[in-house]
XYZ file of N, CA and C in Angstrom:
510
model
N -4.804 23.020 -21.872
C -4.228 23.002 -20.540
C -3.988 24.418 -20.017
N -3.507 25.289 -20.886
C -3.235 26.662 -20.461
C -4.534 27.368 -20.085
N -5.595 27.140 -20.844
C -6.878 27.771 -20.548
C -7.419 27.267 -19.210
N -7.263 25.980 -18.947
C -7.731 25.416 -17.678
C -6.925 25.972 -16.507
N -5.630 26.158 -16.706
C -4.785 26.731 -15.660
C -5.204 28.166 -15.360
N -5.441 28.955 -16.397
C -5.903 30.343 -16.206
C -7.233 30.379 -15.476
N -8.134 29.495 -15.839
C -9.448 29.425 -15.190
C -9.295 29.067 -13.714
N -8.429 28.112 -13.405
C -8.227 27.675 -12.019
C -7.623 28.785 -11.167
N -6.691 29.530 -11.709
C -6.040 30.596 -10.966
C -7.017 31.719 -10.633
N -8.009 31.957 -11.489
C -8.964 33.043 -11.285
C -10.011 32.718 -10.225
N -10.175 31.456 -9.894
C -11.189 31.070 -8.907
C -10.605 31.159 -7.501
N -11.230 31.968 -6.626
C -10.667 32.159 -5.282
C -10.790 30.918 -4.390
N -11.759 30.061 -4.639
C -11.947 28.901 -3.765
C -11.180 27.665 -4.241
N -10.401 27.814 -5.285
C -9.668 26.673 -5.844
C -8.544 26.253 -4.894
N -8.461 24.940 -4.648
C -7.367 24.401 -3.837
C -6.381 23.723 -4.760
N -5.111 23.931 -4.494
C -4.077 23.352 -5.337
C -3.356 22.234 -4.597
N -2.776 21.329 -5.345
C -2.020 20.234 -4.768
C -0.752 20.804 -4.141
N -0.492 20.462 -2.879
C 0.721 20.990 -2.251
C 1.973 20.401 -2.912
N 2.981 21.220 -3.045
C 4.240 20.784 -3.644
C 5.000 19.962 -2.614
N 5.470 18.792 -3.022
C 6.214 17.919 -2.121
C 7.705 18.230 -2.206
N 8.357 18.149 -1.062
C 9.805 18.339 -1.036
C 10.480 17.076 -1.577
N 11.761 17.180 -1.859
C 12.513 16.015 -2.343
C 12.511 14.904 -1.297
N 12.573 15.288 -0.021
C 12.536 14.310 1.072
C 11.195 13.574 1.101
N 10.101 14.325 0.953
C 8.775 13.707 0.930
C 8.646 12.748 -0.242
N 9.113 13.164 -1.407
C 9.027 12.311 -2.591
C 9.823 11.026 -2.396
N 10.988 11.134 -1.787
C 11.791 9.947 -1.527
C 11.099 8.985 -0.578
N 10.509 9.528 0.481
C 9.792 8.682 1.443
C 8.573 8.030 0.792
N 7.891 8.779 -0.047
C 6.732 8.228 -0.738
C 7.149 7.119 -1.698
N 8.310 7.249 -2.317
C 8.821 6.200 -3.205
C 9.087 4.907 -2.439
N 9.577 5.022 -1.207
C 9.800 3.834 -0.387
C 8.477 3.097 -0.170
N 7.429 3.851 0.145
C 6.113 3.237 0.362
C 5.570 2.618 -0.924
N 5.742 3.303 -2.037
C 5.220 2.778 -3.304
C 5.977 1.533 -3.749
N 7.284 1.515 -3.550
C 8.069 0.322 -3.901
C 7.647 -0.859 -3.027
N 7.474 -0.621 -1.729
C 7.037 -1.680 -0.819
C 5.677 -2.224 -1.234
N 4.765 -1.323 -1.563
C 3.433 -1.749 -1.982
C 3.501 -2.564 -3.268
N 4.393 -2.183 -4.178
C 4.570 -2.944 -5.409
C 5.055 -4.361 -5.134
N 6.000 -4.513 -4.189
C 6.482 -5.844 -3.828
C 5.368 -6.680 -3.190
N 4.521 -6.049 -2.388
C 3.400 -6.761 -1.772
C 2.430 -7.252 -2.851
N 2.159 -6.401 -3.838
C 1.265 -6.807 -4.930
C 1.875 -7.944 -5.742
N 3.188 -7.895 -5.986
C 3.858 -8.977 -6.707
C 3.778 -10.283 -5.928
N 3.978 -10.213 -4.608
C 3.906 -11.417 -3.778
C 2.505 -12.020 -3.826
N 1.490 -11.177 -3.729
C 0.111 -11.662 -3.794
C -0.164 -12.319 -5.143
N 0.301 -11.695 -6.216
C 0.105 -12.256 -7.553
C 0.822 -13.595 -7.693
N 2.017 -13.700 -7.132
C 2.773 -14.952 -7.226
C 2.088 -16.057 -6.432
N 1.595 -15.737 -5.248
C 0.862 -16.743 -4.467
C -0.410 -17.186 -5.193
N -1.101 -16.253 -5.819
C -2.288 -16.616 -6.594
C -1.915 -17.457 -7.807
N -0.765 -17.178 -8.413
C -0.286 -17.979 -9.539
C -0.001 -19.407 -9.081
N 0.604 -19.557 -7.907
C 0.861 -20.890 -7.358
C -0.449 -21.638 -7.164
N -1.428 -20.970 -6.566
C -2.744 -21.602 -6.360
C -3.371 -22.033 -7.677
N -3.301 -21.141 -8.678
C -3.903 -21.449 -9.972
C -3.217 -22.610 -10.669
N -1.899 -22.629 -10.632
C -1.166 -23.714 -11.292
C -1.379 -25.042 -10.582
N -1.416 -25.020 -9.264
C -1.666 -26.262 -8.532
C -3.084 -26.773 -8.748
N -4.024 -25.852 -8.926
C -5.404 -26.294 -9.165
C -5.526 -27.009 -10.512
N -4.628 -26.698 -11.454
C -4.654 -27.384 -12.750
C -4.225 -28.841 -12.641
N -3.481 -29.178 -11.586
C -3.087 -30.574 -11.381
C -3.904 -31.218 -10.263
N -5.012 -30.571 -9.894
C -5.940 -31.167 -8.941
C -5.701 -30.829 -7.483
N -4.791 -29.927 -7.181
C -4.523 -29.527 -5.796
C -5.151 -28.157 -5.575
N -6.221 -28.131 -4.779
C -6.926 -26.875 -4.511
C -6.524 -26.390 -3.125
N -5.994 -25.176 -3.082
C -5.534 -24.592 -1.830
C -6.408 -23.396 -1.456
N -6.558 -23.121 -0.159
C -7.347 -21.957 0.267
C -6.623 -20.649 -0.044
N -7.314 -19.544 0.161
C -6.763 -18.225 -0.156
C -5.675 -17.762 0.810
N -5.632 -18.278 1.998
C -4.714 -17.785 3.017
C -3.263 -18.014 2.602
N -2.478 -16.942 2.619
C -1.109 -16.975 2.109
C -0.224 -17.966 2.856
N -0.296 -17.982 4.178
C 0.582 -18.880 4.935
C 0.225 -20.338 4.666
N -1.052 -20.621 4.432
C -1.467 -21.985 4.114
C -0.966 -22.391 2.733
N -1.027 -21.466 1.780
C -0.531 -21.756 0.426
C 0.958 -22.069 0.491
N 1.710 -21.271 1.212
C 3.154 -21.510 1.333
C 3.437 -22.876 1.946
N 2.796 -23.136 3.080
C 3.059 -24.371 3.830
C 2.661 -25.607 3.027
N 1.453 -25.600 2.466
C 0.982 -26.786 1.753
C 1.700 -26.979 0.426
N 2.023 -25.887 -0.268
C 2.755 -26.014 -1.529
C 4.152 -26.566 -1.266
N 4.785 -26.126 -0.187
C 6.114 -26.644 0.159
C 6.033 -28.129 0.528
N 4.978 -28.510 1.263
C 4.813 -29.915 1.659
C 4.541 -30.808 0.449
N 3.843 -30.284 -0.546
C 3.501 -31.064 -1.738
C 4.627 -31.100 -2.767
N 5.623 -30.286 -2.596
C 6.658 -30.107 -3.619
C 7.296 -31.429 -4.040
N 7.598 -32.289 -3.100
C 8.245 -33.579 -3.414
C 7.345 -34.495 -4.232
N 6.036 -34.402 -4.025
C 5.092 -35.300 -4.698
C 4.671 -34.810 -6.075
N 5.034 -33.590 -6.430
C 4.603 -33.034 -7.710
C 5.461 -33.603 -8.843
N 4.827 -33.900 -9.981
C 5.572 -34.503 -11.088
C 6.439 -33.487 -11.843
N 7.587 -33.923 -12.317
C 8.503 -33.226 -13.210
C 8.527 -31.720 -13.197
N 8.020 -31.138 -14.271
C 8.071 -29.690 -14.467
C 7.193 -28.944 -13.471
N 6.151 -29.584 -12.988
C 5.294 -28.925 -11.993
C 6.124 -28.626 -10.748
N 6.947 -29.587 -10.346
C 7.826 -29.408 -9.196
C 8.775 -28.239 -9.424
N 9.353 -28.166 -10.619
C 10.299 -27.090 -10.944
C 9.631 -25.726 -10.869
N 8.466 -25.613 -11.490
C 7.766 -24.321 -11.551
C 7.317 -23.877 -10.166
N 6.684 -24.757 -9.417
C 6.189 -24.390 -8.086
C 7.362 -24.073 -7.159
N 8.459 -24.829 -7.268
C 9.648 -24.538 -6.473
C 10.217 -23.165 -6.783
N 10.281 -22.817 -8.081
C 10.766 -21.493 -8.470
C 9.853 -20.389 -7.946
N 8.552 -20.608 -8.045
C 7.607 -19.586 -7.572
C 7.686 -19.420 -6.054
N 7.864 -20.522 -5.320
C 8.021 -20.412 -3.870
C 9.316 -19.668 -3.527
N 10.356 -19.876 -4.312
C 11.600 -19.130 -4.127
C 11.396 -17.645 -4.377
N 10.597 -17.326 -5.391
C 10.280 -15.922 -5.699
C 9.496 -15.280 -4.551
N 8.553 -16.023 -3.973
C 7.791 -15.518 -2.828
C 8.746 -15.236 -1.665
N 9.691 -16.128 -1.431
C 10.666 -15.930 -0.353
C 11.516 -14.684 -0.612
N 11.933 -14.490 -1.855
C 12.723 -13.305 -2.214
C 11.911 -12.031 -1.991
N 10.635 -12.059 -2.373
C 9.775 -10.887 -2.171
C 9.544 -10.621 -0.690
N 9.419 -11.678 0.111
C 9.296 -11.503 1.561
C 10.506 -10.768 2.120
N 11.689 -11.140 1.638
C 12.906 -10.480 2.109
C 12.930 -9.007 1.698
N 12.507 -8.717 0.472
C 12.476 -7.316 0.007
C 11.496 -6.494 0.821
N 10.317 -7.054 1.099
C 9.307 -6.346 1.892
C 9.836 -6.092 3.300
N 10.507 -7.085 3.884
C 11.087 -6.908 5.221
C 12.150 -5.820 5.197
N 12.924 -5.752 4.120
C 13.943 -4.712 3.989
C 13.290 -3.325 3.946
N 12.215 -3.191 3.186
C 11.522 -1.909 3.116
C 10.812 -1.582 4.434
N 10.350 -2.597 5.144
C 9.788 -2.359 6.472
C 10.838 -1.775 7.413
N 12.081 -2.258 7.295
C 13.160 -1.702 8.111
C 13.442 -0.248 7.724
N 13.378 0.053 6.415
C 13.553 1.440 5.973
C 12.469 2.336 6.588
N 11.235 1.863 6.566
C 10.112 2.636 7.110
C 10.276 2.810 8.614
N 10.717 1.765 9.286
C 10.956 1.849 10.724
C 12.024 2.893 11.038
N 13.070 2.930 10.241
C 14.132 3.925 10.417
C 13.602 5.332 10.185
N 12.795 5.502 9.122
C 12.214 6.820 8.849
C 11.344 7.270 10.017
N 10.539 6.342 10.563
C 9.640 6.693 11.664
C 10.410 7.063 12.921
N 11.512 6.366 13.167
C 12.281 6.654 14.390
C 13.028 7.981 14.305
N 13.266 8.478 13.106
C 14.008 9.723 12.932
C 13.112 10.949 12.793
N 11.807 10.767 12.724
C 10.899 11.883 12.475
C 9.987 12.102 13.677
N 10.067 13.282 14.262
C 9.251 13.607 15.442
C 7.760 13.612 15.115
N 7.415 14.073 13.906
C 5.995 14.099 13.525
C 5.442 12.686 13.454
N 6.241 11.752 12.958
C 5.807 10.350 12.888
C 5.624 9.786 14.299
N 6.521 10.140 15.190
C 6.394 9.668 16.575
C 5.107 10.187 17.212
N 4.751 11.447 16.919
C 3.502 12.008 17.445
C 2.303 11.258 16.886
N 2.324 10.987 15.587
C 1.210 10.262 14.977
C 1.086 8.845 15.525
N 2.218 8.219 15.817
C 2.188 6.839 16.311
C 1.639 6.734 17.724
N 1.522 7.859 18.416
C 0.884 7.843 19.738
C -0.619 7.614 19.631
N -1.173 7.879 18.445
C -2.609 7.660 18.233
C -2.895 6.164 18.124
N -4.031 5.767 18.632
C -4.429 4.362 18.587
C -4.616 3.920 17.131
N -3.987 2.831 16.759
C -4.155 2.274 15.420
C -3.220 2.838 14.361
N -2.348 3.757 14.736
C -1.410 4.341 13.777
C -0.024 3.795 14.073
N 0.511 3.056 13.124
C 1.847 2.492 13.272
C 2.847 3.228 12.408
N 4.014 2.626 12.281
C 5.103 3.255 11.533
C 4.735 3.479 10.070
N 4.135 2.483 9.449
C 3.813 2.585 8.023
C 2.803 3.691 7.763
N 1.729 3.723 8.539
C 0.700 4.741 8.355
C 1.246 6.136 8.641
N 1.999 6.259 9.712
C 2.524 7.574 10.101
C 3.461 8.134 9.035
N 4.398 7.318 8.568
C 5.353 7.818 7.575
C 4.677 8.055 6.228
N 3.680 7.252 5.897
C 2.955 7.473 4.630
C 2.172 8.778 4.679
N 1.523 9.058 5.797
C 0.779 10.318 5.931
C 1.704 11.516 5.830
N 2.830 11.464 6.499
C 3.764 12.586 6.454
C 4.319 12.755 5.046
N 4.600 11.643 4.368
C 5.123 11.733 3.005
C 4.080 12.305 2.048
N 2.817 12.008 2.288
C 1.770 12.479 1.373
C 1.320 13.905 1.660
N 1.125 14.245 2.942
C 0.528 15.555 3.233
C 1.493 16.547 3.863
N 2.661 16.106 4.269
C 3.606 17.037 4.881
C 3.103 17.496 6.232
N 3.021 18.812 6.432
C 2.594 19.322 7.732
C 1.084 19.543 7.808
N 0.374 19.507 6.703
C -1.075 19.608 6.712
C -1.636 21.006 6.797
N -0.796 22.028 6.700
C -1.280 23.408 6.810
C -2.087 23.841 5.585
N -2.057 23.061 4.532
C -2.827 23.410 3.327
C -4.320 23.163 3.522
N -4.679 22.425 4.576
C -6.078 22.072 4.810
C -6.646 22.916 5.932
N -7.859 23.421 5.724
C -8.505 24.269 6.731
C -9.120 23.450 7.859
N -9.450 22.183 7.571
C -10.105 21.358 8.584
C -9.800 19.887 8.328
N -10.128 19.093 9.314
C -9.976 17.650 9.169
C -10.872 17.099 8.077
N -12.004 17.733 7.878
C -12.934 17.303 6.831
C -12.304 17.454 5.448
N -11.594 18.559 5.229
C -10.918 18.756 3.936
C -9.834 17.707 3.732
N -9.072 17.415 4.777
C -8.038 16.390 4.686
C -8.661 15.035 4.379
N -9.750 14.709 5.054
C -10.431 13.433 4.823
C -10.920 13.321 3.388
N -11.487 14.394 2.875
C -11.969 14.383 1.491
C -10.802 14.239 0.520
N -9.678 14.886 0.812
C -8.498 14.799 -0.052
C -7.952 13.379 -0.065
N -8.014 12.692 1.104
C -7.556 11.310 1.191
C -8.555 10.328 0.592
N -9.775 10.804 0.309
C -10.798 9.923 -0.249
C -11.643 9.262 0.815
N -11.587 9.753 2.040
C -12.359 9.188 3.142
C -13.658 9.971 3.322
N -14.488 9.949 2.310
C -15.746 10.686 2.366
C -16.875 9.707 2.648
N -17.944 10.193 3.258
C -19.058 9.294 3.569
C -19.775 8.831 2.297
N -20.322 7.627 2.379
C -21.125 7.130 1.257
C -22.388 7.958 1.141
N -22.837 8.173 -0.083
C -24.016 9.003 -0.280
C -25.151 8.127 -0.802
N -26.282 8.158 -0.091
C -27.457 7.383 -0.476
C -28.611 8.361 -0.632
N -28.565 9.136 -1.689
C -29.540 10.197 -1.877
C -30.459 9.860 -3.036
N -31.710 10.296 -2.901
C -32.658 10.169 -4.009
C -33.812 11.131 -3.776
N -34.431 11.552 -4.834
C -35.603 12.414 -4.727
C -35.328 13.734 -4.058
N -34.135 14.245 -4.193
C -33.826 15.532 -3.611
C -33.512 15.480 -2.114
N -33.538 14.268 -1.537
C -33.248 14.127 -0.116
C -31.823 13.587 0.029
N -30.972 14.339 0.685
C -29.577 13.960 0.837
C -29.394 13.088 2.062
N -28.814 11.911 1.881
C -28.509 11.005 2.990
C -27.040 10.619 2.892
N -26.280 11.002 3.901
C -24.866 10.627 3.951
C -24.681 9.505 4.942
N -23.959 8.494 4.524
C -23.662 7.360 5.399
C -22.396 7.600 6.188
N -21.798 6.491 6.599
C -20.565 6.596 7.377
C -19.383 6.766 6.462
Protein backbone atom coordinates (compact mmCIF):
# COMPACT_ATOMS: atom_id res chain seq x y z
CA UNK A 1 0.00 0.00 0.00
CA UNK A 2 2.80 2.42 0.85
CA UNK A 3 4.54 1.74 -2.47
CA UNK A 4 1.30 2.34 -4.37
CA UNK A 5 0.73 5.60 -2.48
CA UNK A 6 4.26 6.80 -3.32
CA UNK A 7 3.73 5.88 -6.97
CA UNK A 8 0.39 7.74 -7.09
CA UNK A 9 1.82 10.89 -5.53
CA UNK A 10 4.65 11.03 -8.11
CA UNK A 11 2.26 11.00 -11.08
CA UNK A 12 1.21 14.54 -12.05
CA UNK A 13 -2.01 13.47 -13.80
CA UNK A 14 -3.29 11.41 -10.86
CA UNK A 15 -6.70 12.46 -9.52
CA UNK A 16 -7.50 11.84 -5.90
CA UNK A 17 -10.83 11.24 -4.21
CA UNK A 18 -12.07 14.50 -2.70
CA UNK A 19 -12.28 14.50 1.08
CA UNK A 20 -15.86 14.74 2.32
CA UNK A 21 -16.83 17.00 5.18
CA UNK A 22 -18.67 15.63 8.20
CA UNK A 23 -21.84 17.30 6.88
CA UNK A 24 -21.47 15.59 3.49
CA UNK A 25 -20.89 12.22 5.14
CA UNK A 26 -23.99 12.65 7.27
CA UNK A 27 -26.14 13.55 4.27
CA UNK A 28 -24.75 10.61 2.33
CA UNK A 29 -25.62 8.30 5.25
CA UNK A 30 -29.24 9.47 5.05
CA UNK A 31 -29.34 8.48 1.37
CA UNK A 32 -27.66 5.13 2.01
CA UNK A 33 -30.01 4.27 4.88
CA UNK A 34 -33.03 5.16 2.73
CA UNK A 35 -31.73 3.03 -0.11
CA UNK A 36 -31.21 0.14 2.30
CA UNK A 37 -34.84 0.38 3.45
CA UNK A 38 -36.00 0.41 -0.18
CA UNK A 39 -33.97 -2.74 -0.89
CA UNK A 40 -35.42 -4.43 2.22
CA UNK A 41 -38.96 -3.53 1.12
CA UNK A 42 -38.35 -4.95 -2.35
CA UNK A 43 -36.93 -8.15 -0.86
CA UNK A 44 -39.91 -8.49 1.48
CA UNK A 45 -42.40 -8.02 -1.35
CA UNK A 46 -40.54 -10.63 -3.40
CA UNK A 47 -40.59 -12.96 -0.38
CA UNK A 48 -44.38 -12.52 -0.17
CA UNK A 49 -44.71 -13.36 -3.87
CA UNK A 50 -42.50 -16.42 -3.50
CA UNK A 51 -44.29 -17.76 -0.44
CA UNK A 52 -47.72 -17.23 -1.97
CA UNK A 53 -46.62 -18.99 -5.15
CA UNK A 54 -45.86 -22.07 -3.03
CA UNK A 55 -49.55 -22.27 -2.11
CA UNK A 56 -50.68 -21.69 -5.69
CA UNK A 57 -51.23 -17.91 -5.65
CA UNK A 58 -49.16 -16.27 -8.39
CA UNK A 59 -48.92 -12.50 -8.20
CA UNK A 60 -47.41 -10.05 -10.72
CA UNK A 61 -44.21 -8.11 -10.05
CA UNK A 62 -45.90 -4.76 -9.43
CA UNK A 63 -45.53 -3.79 -5.77
CA UNK A 64 -48.92 -2.13 -5.32
CA UNK A 65 -50.65 -5.16 -6.85
CA UNK A 66 -48.78 -7.53 -4.53
CA UNK A 67 -49.82 -5.46 -1.51
CA UNK A 68 -53.46 -5.18 -2.56
CA UNK A 69 -53.97 -8.79 -3.62
CA UNK A 70 -52.03 -10.27 -0.70
CA UNK A 71 -54.13 -8.21 1.72
CA UNK A 72 -57.34 -9.31 -0.04
CA UNK A 73 -56.28 -12.97 0.11
CA UNK A 74 -55.20 -12.82 3.75
CA UNK A 75 -58.53 -14.05 5.16
CA UNK A 76 -58.64 -17.04 2.79
CA UNK A 77 -55.11 -18.25 3.51
CA UNK A 78 -54.82 -21.31 5.76
CA UNK A 79 -53.29 -21.24 9.28
CA UNK A 80 -49.61 -20.39 9.35
CA UNK A 81 -49.65 -19.01 5.81
CA UNK A 82 -52.02 -16.30 7.03
CA UNK A 83 -49.72 -15.52 9.97
CA UNK A 84 -46.56 -15.30 7.86
CA UNK A 85 -48.06 -13.22 5.04
CA UNK A 86 -49.74 -10.92 7.58
CA UNK A 87 -46.42 -10.38 9.37
CA UNK A 88 -44.62 -9.70 6.10
CA UNK A 89 -47.28 -7.19 5.01
CA UNK A 90 -46.85 -5.48 8.39
CA UNK A 91 -43.09 -5.35 7.77
CA UNK A 92 -43.69 -3.77 4.35
CA UNK A 93 -45.91 -1.15 6.01
CA UNK A 94 -43.21 -0.42 8.61
CA UNK A 95 -40.59 -0.04 5.86
CA UNK A 96 -42.91 2.30 3.95
CA UNK A 97 -43.10 4.50 7.04
CA UNK A 98 -39.30 4.50 7.45
CA UNK A 99 -38.78 5.41 3.78
CA UNK A 100 -41.33 8.24 4.10
CA UNK A 101 -39.48 9.47 7.19
CA UNK A 102 -36.18 9.54 5.29
CA UNK A 103 -37.90 11.27 2.37
CA UNK A 104 -38.91 14.02 4.81
CA UNK A 105 -35.28 14.26 5.99
CA UNK A 106 -34.14 14.63 2.37
CA UNK A 107 -36.82 17.23 1.71
CA UNK A 108 -35.61 19.21 4.73
CA UNK A 109 -31.99 18.98 3.57
CA UNK A 110 -32.98 20.19 0.09
CA UNK A 111 -34.97 23.13 1.43
CA UNK A 112 -32.03 24.30 3.57
CA UNK A 113 -29.34 24.10 0.88
CA UNK A 114 -29.07 26.76 -1.83
CA UNK A 115 -26.99 24.48 -4.06
CA UNK A 116 -29.74 21.86 -3.95
CA UNK A 117 -32.32 24.49 -4.87
CA UNK A 118 -30.20 25.48 -7.89
CA UNK A 119 -29.91 21.86 -8.99
CA UNK A 120 -33.65 21.31 -8.60
CA UNK A 121 -34.28 24.05 -11.16
CA UNK A 122 -32.93 21.63 -13.77
CA UNK A 123 -35.47 19.46 -15.55
CA UNK A 124 -35.65 15.98 -14.02
CA UNK A 125 -33.67 16.79 -10.87
CA UNK A 126 -35.64 16.48 -7.66
CA UNK A 127 -34.81 16.67 -3.99
CA UNK A 128 -33.30 13.19 -3.78
CA UNK A 129 -31.02 13.59 -6.78
CA UNK A 130 -29.94 17.10 -5.83
CA UNK A 131 -29.04 16.26 -2.23
CA UNK A 132 -27.32 13.01 -3.26
CA UNK A 133 -25.15 14.85 -5.80
CA UNK A 134 -24.16 17.50 -3.29
CA UNK A 135 -23.40 14.86 -0.66
CA UNK A 136 -21.23 12.90 -3.10
CA UNK A 137 -19.35 15.61 -5.01
CA UNK A 138 -19.62 18.71 -2.85
CA UNK A 139 -18.95 21.81 -4.93
CA UNK A 140 -17.41 19.96 -7.89
CA UNK A 141 -14.26 22.07 -8.16
CA UNK A 142 -12.15 18.90 -8.19
CA UNK A 143 -13.33 18.20 -11.75
CA UNK A 144 -11.96 20.06 -14.76
CA UNK A 145 -14.99 19.33 -16.94
CA UNK A 146 -18.41 17.77 -17.02
CA UNK A 147 -16.87 14.80 -18.80
CA UNK A 148 -14.61 14.08 -15.82
CA UNK A 149 -17.58 14.30 -13.45
CA UNK A 150 -19.60 11.97 -15.68
CA UNK A 151 -16.78 9.44 -15.77
CA UNK A 152 -16.39 9.66 -11.98
CA UNK A 153 -20.13 8.99 -11.58
CA UNK A 154 -19.86 6.04 -13.97
CA UNK A 155 -21.87 7.69 -16.74
CA UNK A 156 -19.51 6.80 -19.55
CA UNK A 157 -20.58 5.83 -23.06
CA UNK A 158 -20.76 2.18 -24.02
CA UNK A 159 -17.80 1.07 -26.08
CA UNK A 160 -18.32 -1.13 -29.14
CA UNK A 161 -14.81 -1.34 -30.53
CA UNK A 162 -13.08 -4.02 -32.54
CA UNK A 163 -10.22 -4.32 -34.98
CA UNK A 164 -8.57 -1.14 -33.82
CA UNK A 165 -11.65 0.94 -34.66
CA UNK A 166 -13.06 2.80 -31.67
CA UNK A 167 -16.84 3.17 -31.52
CA UNK A 168 -18.43 4.91 -28.55
CA UNK A 169 -22.14 4.61 -27.99
CA UNK A 170 -24.45 6.74 -25.93
